[in-house]
Short mmCIF file of C-alpha atoms in Angstrom, two decimals:
data_model
loop_
_atom_site.label_atom_id
_atom_site.label_comp_id
_atom_site.label_asym_id
_atom_site.label_seq_id
_atom_site.Cartn_x
_atom_site.Cartn_y
_atom_site.Cartn_z
CA UNK A 1 102.07 124.35 139.52
CA UNK A 2 100.66 121.75 137.10
CA UNK A 3 100.19 122.89 133.48
CA UNK A 4 97.54 121.27 131.27
CA UNK A 5 96.12 122.72 128.06
CA UNK A 6 92.41 123.42 127.87
CA UNK A 7 91.51 120.14 126.15
CA UNK A 8 93.48 118.06 128.64
CA UNK A 9 91.89 119.99 131.49
CA UNK A 10 88.40 119.31 130.18
CA UNK A 11 89.26 115.62 129.85
CA UNK A 12 90.51 115.42 133.43
CA UNK A 13 87.47 117.35 134.65
CA UNK A 14 85.26 114.76 132.92
CA UNK A 15 87.16 111.89 134.55
CA UNK A 16 87.03 113.65 137.90
CA UNK A 17 83.32 114.42 137.50
CA UNK A 18 82.08 111.07 136.29
CA UNK A 19 83.97 109.19 138.99
CA UNK A 20 82.23 111.44 141.51
CA UNK A 21 78.76 111.05 140.02
CA UNK A 22 78.88 107.27 139.59
CA UNK A 23 80.25 106.32 142.98
CA UNK A 24 80.07 109.53 144.99
CA UNK A 25 77.19 108.57 147.24
CA UNK A 26 78.60 105.10 147.91
CA UNK A 27 81.95 106.69 148.66
CA UNK A 28 80.25 109.09 151.05
CA UNK A 29 78.63 106.18 152.92
CA UNK A 30 81.88 104.21 153.09
CA UNK A 31 83.97 107.16 154.27
CA UNK A 32 81.38 108.40 156.77
CA UNK A 33 80.97 105.02 158.45
CA UNK A 34 84.73 104.51 158.28
CA UNK A 35 85.26 107.85 159.98
CA UNK A 36 83.04 106.83 162.87
CA UNK A 37 84.46 103.29 162.84
CA UNK A 38 87.88 104.74 163.72
CA UNK A 39 86.45 104.80 167.23
CA UNK A 40 84.57 101.50 166.82
CA UNK A 41 86.25 100.03 169.88
CA UNK A 42 85.38 103.04 172.00
CA UNK A 43 81.82 103.12 170.58
CA UNK A 44 81.43 99.44 171.46
CA UNK A 45 82.66 100.02 175.01
CA UNK A 46 80.28 102.96 175.46
CA UNK A 47 77.22 101.30 173.87
CA UNK A 48 77.60 98.07 175.86
CA UNK A 49 78.37 99.77 179.16
CA UNK A 50 81.73 98.05 179.61
CA UNK A 51 83.61 98.91 182.79
CA UNK A 52 86.67 96.63 182.73
CA UNK A 53 89.86 98.45 181.66
CA UNK A 54 92.43 95.66 181.95
CA UNK A 55 93.05 93.35 179.00
CA UNK A 56 92.24 89.70 179.59
CA UNK A 57 95.83 88.92 178.57
CA UNK A 58 97.07 90.95 181.51
CA UNK A 59 95.16 88.65 183.85
CA UNK A 60 95.76 84.94 184.59
CA UNK A 61 94.53 82.74 181.71
CA UNK A 62 96.87 79.75 181.90
CA UNK A 63 94.72 77.49 184.07
CA UNK A 64 91.52 78.28 182.18
CA UNK A 65 93.08 77.46 178.78
CA UNK A 66 94.58 74.23 180.13
CA UNK A 67 91.16 73.19 181.44
CA UNK A 68 89.58 73.95 178.06
CA UNK A 69 92.24 71.87 176.33
CA UNK A 70 91.54 68.93 178.66
CA UNK A 71 87.81 68.99 177.90
CA UNK A 72 88.21 69.45 174.13
CA UNK A 73 88.70 66.44 171.80
CA UNK A 74 92.30 66.16 170.61
CA UNK A 75 91.25 66.42 166.96
CA UNK A 76 90.50 70.10 167.59
CA UNK A 77 93.94 70.84 169.07
CA UNK A 78 95.38 71.61 165.65
CA UNK A 79 94.81 75.30 166.28
CA UNK A 80 93.66 77.46 169.18
CA UNK A 81 92.68 81.12 168.77
CA UNK A 82 92.51 83.28 171.89
CA UNK A 83 91.00 86.77 171.79
CA UNK A 84 88.99 89.27 173.79
CA UNK A 85 85.20 89.38 173.74
CA UNK A 86 82.70 91.59 175.55
CA UNK A 87 84.05 93.48 178.54
CA UNK A 88 87.66 92.23 178.26
CA UNK A 89 86.64 88.59 178.61
CA UNK A 90 88.21 85.58 176.91
CA UNK A 91 87.09 83.78 173.77
CA UNK A 92 88.82 80.52 172.77
CA UNK A 93 88.33 78.65 169.50
CA UNK A 94 89.78 75.12 169.40
CA UNK A 95 89.65 73.97 165.78
CA UNK A 96 91.10 72.09 162.88
CA UNK A 97 91.37 73.08 159.22
CA UNK A 98 89.15 71.36 156.70
CA UNK A 99 88.13 71.68 153.07
CA UNK A 100 84.38 71.59 152.43
CA UNK A 101 82.94 69.63 149.47
CA UNK A 102 82.68 72.88 147.50
CA UNK A 103 86.42 73.47 147.93
CA UNK A 104 86.10 76.15 150.61
CA UNK A 105 88.85 76.25 153.23
CA UNK A 106 87.27 76.42 156.70
CA UNK A 107 88.17 76.16 160.38
CA UNK A 108 85.80 73.87 162.27
CA UNK A 109 85.75 73.27 166.02
CA UNK A 110 84.48 74.37 169.42
CA UNK A 111 84.20 78.00 170.48
CA UNK A 112 84.15 78.81 174.19
CA UNK A 113 83.04 82.13 175.66
CA UNK A 114 84.33 82.63 179.21
CA UNK A 115 82.95 85.04 181.80
CA UNK A 116 85.03 87.38 183.98
CA UNK A 117 85.62 84.54 186.45
CA UNK A 118 87.07 82.37 183.66
CA UNK A 119 84.12 79.99 183.69
CA UNK A 120 82.56 78.77 180.44
CA UNK A 121 79.50 80.93 179.78
CA UNK A 122 78.74 79.57 176.31
CA UNK A 123 79.92 76.74 174.07
CA UNK A 124 79.33 76.62 170.32
CA UNK A 125 80.30 74.08 167.65
CA UNK A 126 80.79 74.80 163.95
CA UNK A 127 82.95 76.68 161.48
CA UNK A 128 84.40 80.07 162.22
CA UNK A 129 81.70 81.77 160.14
CA UNK A 130 79.00 79.91 162.03
CA UNK A 131 80.16 80.52 165.59
CA UNK A 132 81.46 84.08 165.35
CA UNK A 133 78.09 85.70 164.78
CA UNK A 134 77.09 89.17 166.06
CA UNK A 135 76.64 89.64 169.79
CA UNK A 136 74.48 92.14 171.63
CA UNK A 137 77.47 93.66 173.40
CA UNK A 138 79.13 94.74 170.15
CA UNK A 139 76.12 95.23 167.87
CA UNK A 140 76.63 98.97 167.23
CA UNK A 141 80.36 98.79 166.54
CA UNK A 142 79.85 95.70 164.34
CA UNK A 143 77.17 97.52 162.36
CA UNK A 144 79.50 100.46 161.70
CA UNK A 145 82.42 98.26 160.70
CA UNK A 146 80.32 95.99 158.48
CA UNK A 147 78.78 98.98 156.71
CA UNK A 148 82.22 100.42 156.07
CA UNK A 149 83.81 97.14 154.98
CA UNK A 150 81.09 95.60 152.80
CA UNK A 151 78.01 97.87 152.91
CA UNK A 152 76.09 94.87 154.33
CA UNK A 153 76.31 93.17 150.94
CA UNK A 154 77.08 89.40 151.13
CA UNK A 155 80.67 88.27 150.54
CA UNK A 156 82.53 88.52 148.28
CA UNK A 157 80.41 91.11 146.48
CA UNK A 158 80.42 93.59 149.34
CA UNK A 159 84.21 93.62 149.54
CA UNK A 160 84.47 93.94 145.76
CA UNK A 161 82.05 96.86 145.81
CA UNK A 162 83.97 98.78 148.47
CA UNK A 163 87.20 97.95 146.62
CA UNK A 164 85.80 99.55 143.47
CA UNK A 165 84.71 102.55 145.53
CA UNK A 166 88.26 102.81 146.89
CA UNK A 167 89.71 102.74 143.37
CA UNK A 168 87.25 105.44 142.31
CA UNK A 169 88.44 107.55 145.23
CA UNK A 170 92.03 107.01 144.09
CA UNK A 171 91.10 108.10 140.55
CA UNK A 172 89.31 111.17 141.90
CA UNK A 173 92.31 112.12 144.05
CA UNK A 174 94.81 111.77 141.18
CA UNK A 175 92.64 113.57 138.63
CA UNK A 176 91.86 116.30 141.16
CA UNK A 177 95.58 116.81 141.75
CA UNK A 178 96.17 117.17 138.01
CA UNK A 179 93.26 119.58 137.53
CA UNK A 180 94.40 122.16 140.07
CA UNK A 181 96.81 124.60 138.44
CA UNK A 182 97.73 126.42 141.65
CA UNK A 183 97.67 123.66 144.17
CA UNK A 184 99.60 125.30 147.00
CA UNK A 185 97.86 128.65 146.58
CA UNK A 186 94.52 126.86 146.74
CA UNK A 187 95.26 125.60 150.26
CA UNK A 188 94.69 129.09 151.66
CA UNK A 189 92.18 130.58 149.18
CA UNK A 190 88.60 131.26 150.37
CA UNK A 191 86.68 133.88 148.36
CA UNK A 192 83.44 134.13 150.30
CA UNK A 193 81.96 136.99 148.21
CA UNK A 194 82.82 135.60 144.78
CA UNK A 195 80.55 133.81 142.30
CA UNK A 196 78.76 130.84 143.99
CA UNK A 197 80.61 128.43 141.71
CA UNK A 198 83.95 129.86 142.83
CA UNK A 199 82.89 129.73 146.47
CA UNK A 200 82.14 126.03 146.04
CA UNK A 201 85.44 125.60 144.25
CA UNK A 202 87.38 127.18 147.10
CA UNK A 203 85.62 125.13 149.79
CA UNK A 204 86.20 121.96 147.79
CA UNK A 205 89.86 122.81 147.12
CA UNK A 206 90.78 123.77 150.68
CA UNK A 207 89.22 120.71 152.29
CA UNK A 208 90.36 118.40 149.50
CA UNK A 209 93.94 119.64 149.32
CA UNK A 210 94.56 119.43 153.05
CA UNK A 211 93.20 115.90 153.14
CA UNK A 212 94.77 114.77 149.84
CA UNK A 213 97.59 112.65 151.37
CA UNK A 214 95.06 111.02 153.66
CA UNK A 215 92.75 110.33 150.69
CA UNK A 216 95.59 108.53 148.87
CA UNK A 217 96.37 106.43 151.95
CA UNK A 218 92.73 105.64 152.66
CA UNK A 219 91.91 104.71 149.06
CA UNK A 220 95.01 102.58 148.51
CA UNK A 221 94.86 100.66 151.79
CA UNK A 222 91.08 100.22 151.58
CA UNK A 223 91.33 98.81 148.05
CA UNK A 224 94.12 96.50 149.18
CA UNK A 225 91.98 95.02 151.96
CA UNK A 226 88.96 94.63 149.68
CA UNK A 227 90.77 92.85 146.86
CA UNK A 228 93.27 90.91 148.97
CA UNK A 229 90.94 88.10 150.04
CA UNK A 230 88.42 88.31 147.21
CA UNK A 231 90.87 88.30 144.30
CA UNK A 232 94.50 88.25 145.48
CA UNK A 233 94.45 85.07 147.56
CA UNK A 234 92.47 82.93 145.05
CA UNK A 235 94.65 84.08 142.14
CA UNK A 236 97.94 83.39 143.95
CA UNK A 237 96.63 80.07 145.30
CA UNK A 238 95.60 78.98 141.82
CA UNK A 239 98.84 80.11 140.18
CA UNK A 240 101.35 78.86 142.74
CA UNK A 241 99.57 76.20 144.83
CA UNK A 242 97.14 74.57 142.43
CA UNK A 243 94.21 76.28 144.14
CA UNK A 244 95.16 74.99 147.61
CA UNK A 245 94.40 77.97 149.90
CA UNK A 246 95.54 76.01 152.96
CA UNK A 247 98.97 75.48 151.41
CA UNK A 248 99.17 79.18 150.56
CA UNK A 249 98.31 80.20 154.12
CA UNK A 250 100.90 77.77 155.50
CA UNK A 251 103.60 79.14 153.19
CA UNK A 252 102.80 82.79 153.86
CA UNK A 253 101.74 82.79 157.51
CA UNK A 254 102.83 79.43 158.89
CA UNK A 255 105.77 78.52 161.09
CA UNK A 256 107.74 75.83 159.23
CA UNK A 257 109.44 73.21 161.35
CA UNK A 258 109.87 69.50 161.88
CA UNK A 259 106.69 67.75 163.03
CA UNK A 260 106.87 66.26 166.53
CA UNK A 261 103.51 64.82 167.68
CA UNK A 262 104.68 63.85 171.16
CA UNK A 263 102.28 65.06 173.85
CA UNK A 264 104.13 67.44 176.19
CA UNK A 265 101.58 69.98 177.39
CA UNK A 266 102.01 73.72 176.93
CA UNK A 267 104.27 76.37 178.39
CA UNK A 268 103.06 78.78 181.04
CA UNK A 269 100.72 81.13 179.18
CA UNK A 270 100.77 83.78 181.91
CA UNK A 271 104.56 83.96 181.64
CA UNK A 272 104.35 84.20 177.85
CA UNK A 273 101.79 87.04 178.00
CA UNK A 274 103.90 88.98 180.51
CA UNK A 275 107.01 88.57 178.36
CA UNK A 276 105.16 89.61 175.18
CA UNK A 277 103.77 92.74 176.85
CA UNK A 278 107.25 93.67 178.08
CA UNK A 279 108.82 93.20 174.63
CA UNK A 280 106.16 95.40 172.98
CA UNK A 281 106.52 98.22 175.54
CA UNK A 282 103.24 97.60 177.32
CA UNK A 283 101.03 96.52 174.40
CA UNK A 284 98.79 93.64 175.45
CA UNK A 285 98.10 91.11 172.67
CA UNK A 286 95.02 91.63 170.55
CA UNK A 287 95.09 88.03 169.34
CA UNK A 288 96.95 84.84 170.26
CA UNK A 289 97.24 81.62 168.27
CA UNK A 290 98.60 78.23 169.32
CA UNK A 291 99.43 75.67 166.65
CA UNK A 292 99.45 71.98 167.65
CA UNK A 293 98.22 72.66 171.16
CA UNK A 294 99.80 70.28 173.72
CA UNK A 295 102.39 68.80 171.34
CA UNK A 296 106.18 69.07 171.37
CA UNK A 297 106.10 71.05 168.09
CA UNK A 298 103.56 73.59 169.37
CA UNK A 299 104.08 77.20 168.27
CA UNK A 300 102.49 80.19 170.01
CA UNK A 301 102.13 83.56 168.28
CA UNK A 302 101.05 86.85 169.86
CA UNK A 303 99.78 89.79 167.80
CA UNK A 304 100.05 93.36 169.09
CA UNK A 305 99.16 96.89 168.07
CA UNK A 306 102.22 98.97 167.07
CA UNK A 307 104.41 99.68 170.11
CA UNK A 308 104.73 103.35 171.15
CA UNK A 309 106.76 105.27 168.57
CA UNK A 310 106.28 102.65 165.84
CA UNK A 311 103.78 102.18 163.03
CA UNK A 312 104.31 98.47 162.35
CA UNK A 313 102.33 95.95 164.42
CA UNK A 314 104.40 93.48 166.41
CA UNK A 315 104.16 89.70 166.04
CA UNK A 316 106.09 87.51 168.48
CA UNK A 317 106.73 83.77 168.15
CA UNK A 318 107.18 81.44 171.14
CA UNK A 319 107.84 77.74 171.60
CA UNK A 320 104.39 76.52 172.62
CA UNK A 321 105.70 73.55 174.61
CA UNK A 322 108.16 75.49 176.77
CA UNK A 323 106.94 79.09 176.55
CA UNK A 324 110.39 80.29 175.46
CA UNK A 325 110.64 83.32 173.18
CA UNK A 326 111.98 82.45 169.71
CA UNK A 327 111.86 85.53 167.49
CA UNK A 328 109.94 88.49 166.18
CA UNK A 329 107.90 87.26 163.24
CA UNK A 330 107.31 89.25 160.02
CA UNK A 331 103.75 89.76 158.86
CA UNK A 332 104.36 87.63 155.76
CA UNK A 333 106.85 84.85 155.26
CA UNK A 334 109.64 83.69 157.53
CA UNK A 335 112.12 86.51 156.90
CA UNK A 336 111.75 90.29 157.17
CA UNK A 337 111.08 91.93 153.80
CA UNK A 338 109.91 95.21 152.34
CA UNK A 339 106.72 93.54 151.15
CA UNK A 340 106.04 92.11 154.58
CA UNK A 341 106.58 95.49 156.23
CA UNK A 342 104.34 97.22 153.68
CA UNK A 343 101.59 94.67 154.28
CA UNK A 344 101.96 94.99 158.04
CA UNK A 345 101.48 98.76 158.08
CA UNK A 346 98.38 98.69 155.86
CA UNK A 347 95.97 98.22 158.77
CA UNK A 348 97.46 100.91 161.06
CA UNK A 349 97.51 103.39 158.17
CA UNK A 350 93.91 102.62 157.22
CA UNK A 351 92.43 102.60 160.73
CA UNK A 352 94.70 105.25 162.26
CA UNK A 353 95.26 103.28 165.46
CA UNK A 354 99.07 103.39 165.48
CA UNK A 355 99.30 106.40 167.80
CA UNK A 356 96.46 105.77 170.23
CA UNK A 357 93.71 108.35 170.64
CA UNK A 358 95.78 111.14 169.04
CA UNK A 359 96.17 109.40 165.67
CA UNK A 360 92.54 108.26 165.83
CA UNK A 361 91.42 111.86 166.40
CA UNK A 362 93.46 113.04 163.40
CA UNK A 363 92.03 110.28 161.19
CA UNK A 364 88.54 111.17 162.44
CA UNK A 365 88.96 114.85 161.51
CA UNK A 366 90.46 114.07 158.09
CA UNK A 367 87.67 111.57 157.47
CA UNK A 368 85.06 114.26 157.99
CA UNK A 369 87.01 116.56 155.67
CA UNK A 370 86.81 113.90 152.95
CA UNK A 371 83.07 113.47 153.63
CA UNK A 372 82.63 117.21 153.08
CA UNK A 373 84.79 117.12 149.94
CA UNK A 374 82.77 114.18 148.61
CA UNK A 375 79.47 115.99 149.20
CA UNK A 376 80.62 119.16 147.44
CA UNK A 377 82.26 116.96 144.82
CA UNK A 378 78.96 115.25 143.92
CA UNK A 379 77.15 118.58 143.53
CA UNK A 380 79.96 120.12 141.49
CA UNK A 381 80.41 117.02 139.35
CA UNK A 382 76.75 117.05 138.41
CA UNK A 383 77.05 120.65 137.30
CA UNK A 384 80.24 120.17 135.31
CA UNK A 385 78.89 117.18 133.38
CA UNK A 386 75.50 118.77 132.74
CA UNK A 387 77.16 121.95 131.41
CA UNK A 388 79.63 120.24 129.03
CA UNK A 389 82.47 120.76 131.51
CA UNK A 390 82.41 124.58 131.24
CA UNK A 391 81.27 125.06 134.82
CA UNK A 392 83.61 122.29 135.88
CA UNK A 393 86.56 123.91 134.17
CA UNK A 394 85.80 127.18 135.93
CA UNK A 395 85.28 125.35 139.17
CA UNK A 396 88.69 123.70 139.18
CA UNK A 397 90.95 126.02 137.19
CA UNK A 398 89.84 129.53 138.13
#
């Protein structure tokens, strides 16, 4: 039981109410689209009529990637990104890192889209932002995700807006926890024949209390993602690297080693994919990067969803020239750390994809509970503010 005197309760009710009124509707839109976006991959598969069930990384890709490397100018071999597109088909982006005249750090190169027979279906040249535009086969899922992430507001303002919404949700969750005097009793209290205000209070409390841990997780991780690239990276880059974002990325995510520009080719990619899937207990990569493609100092990294029974995504590092496994790579830095682990589990906790369809279903249900809480919250908050907090005090402390 949490004890607050009447004045403190009225203050917390005001904080709780105003945070709901100001950003309640935006929060409702973000949470609702995020709830549906939990199944964005499945929605995309359904809406595009996909039929392939085997990951492209479980099928032979070695020859196709070698052929792409042979037809791509060597200046774009600095980095190669491999990922799935469409109905489990392969996308490959051969690029180099550049700094635009305005100081923006960009990846510029050639993007290949391959069909199911590993033939080039489309070839695009430009920066990552220019070539990775929306496609018809993922339009619905992209719409849901973009609405949830940035409300279709241009960067960086959209991310900042959803970050503020996430912080407001965190404030509402903390103030709501402090307001309730009988938190554990409230979990099971539903007085259907009481005063309408108390009925609303009970519905709000039951749904809100059961979903409270989820609300904390969702608000914290969502705010982290929103502010990480818009504020965190520029601030750290300016403070520690003189504003050099490329140097920051190399220090945090790179694979330090002695440069060796000798041309040696690449290791067998099919063997690497098979080994990575075995080490992650059957998880096919979601993304693959190759640094210094075709050189003796090439490094290949595979990224995987959390293996069964784990919540932390797996990242494996291989020698790109030989295809030999080197080590499991932390999400941040070169050594395992608490900060790296915390950063790594942010995405699984936010998207609920760490336990397959079961965890997604739970996140989906809790998301709808928060949508309901937010809707009742907006109505109740309007009443409590308009009535000098008297109705609000009754609503949350009765």
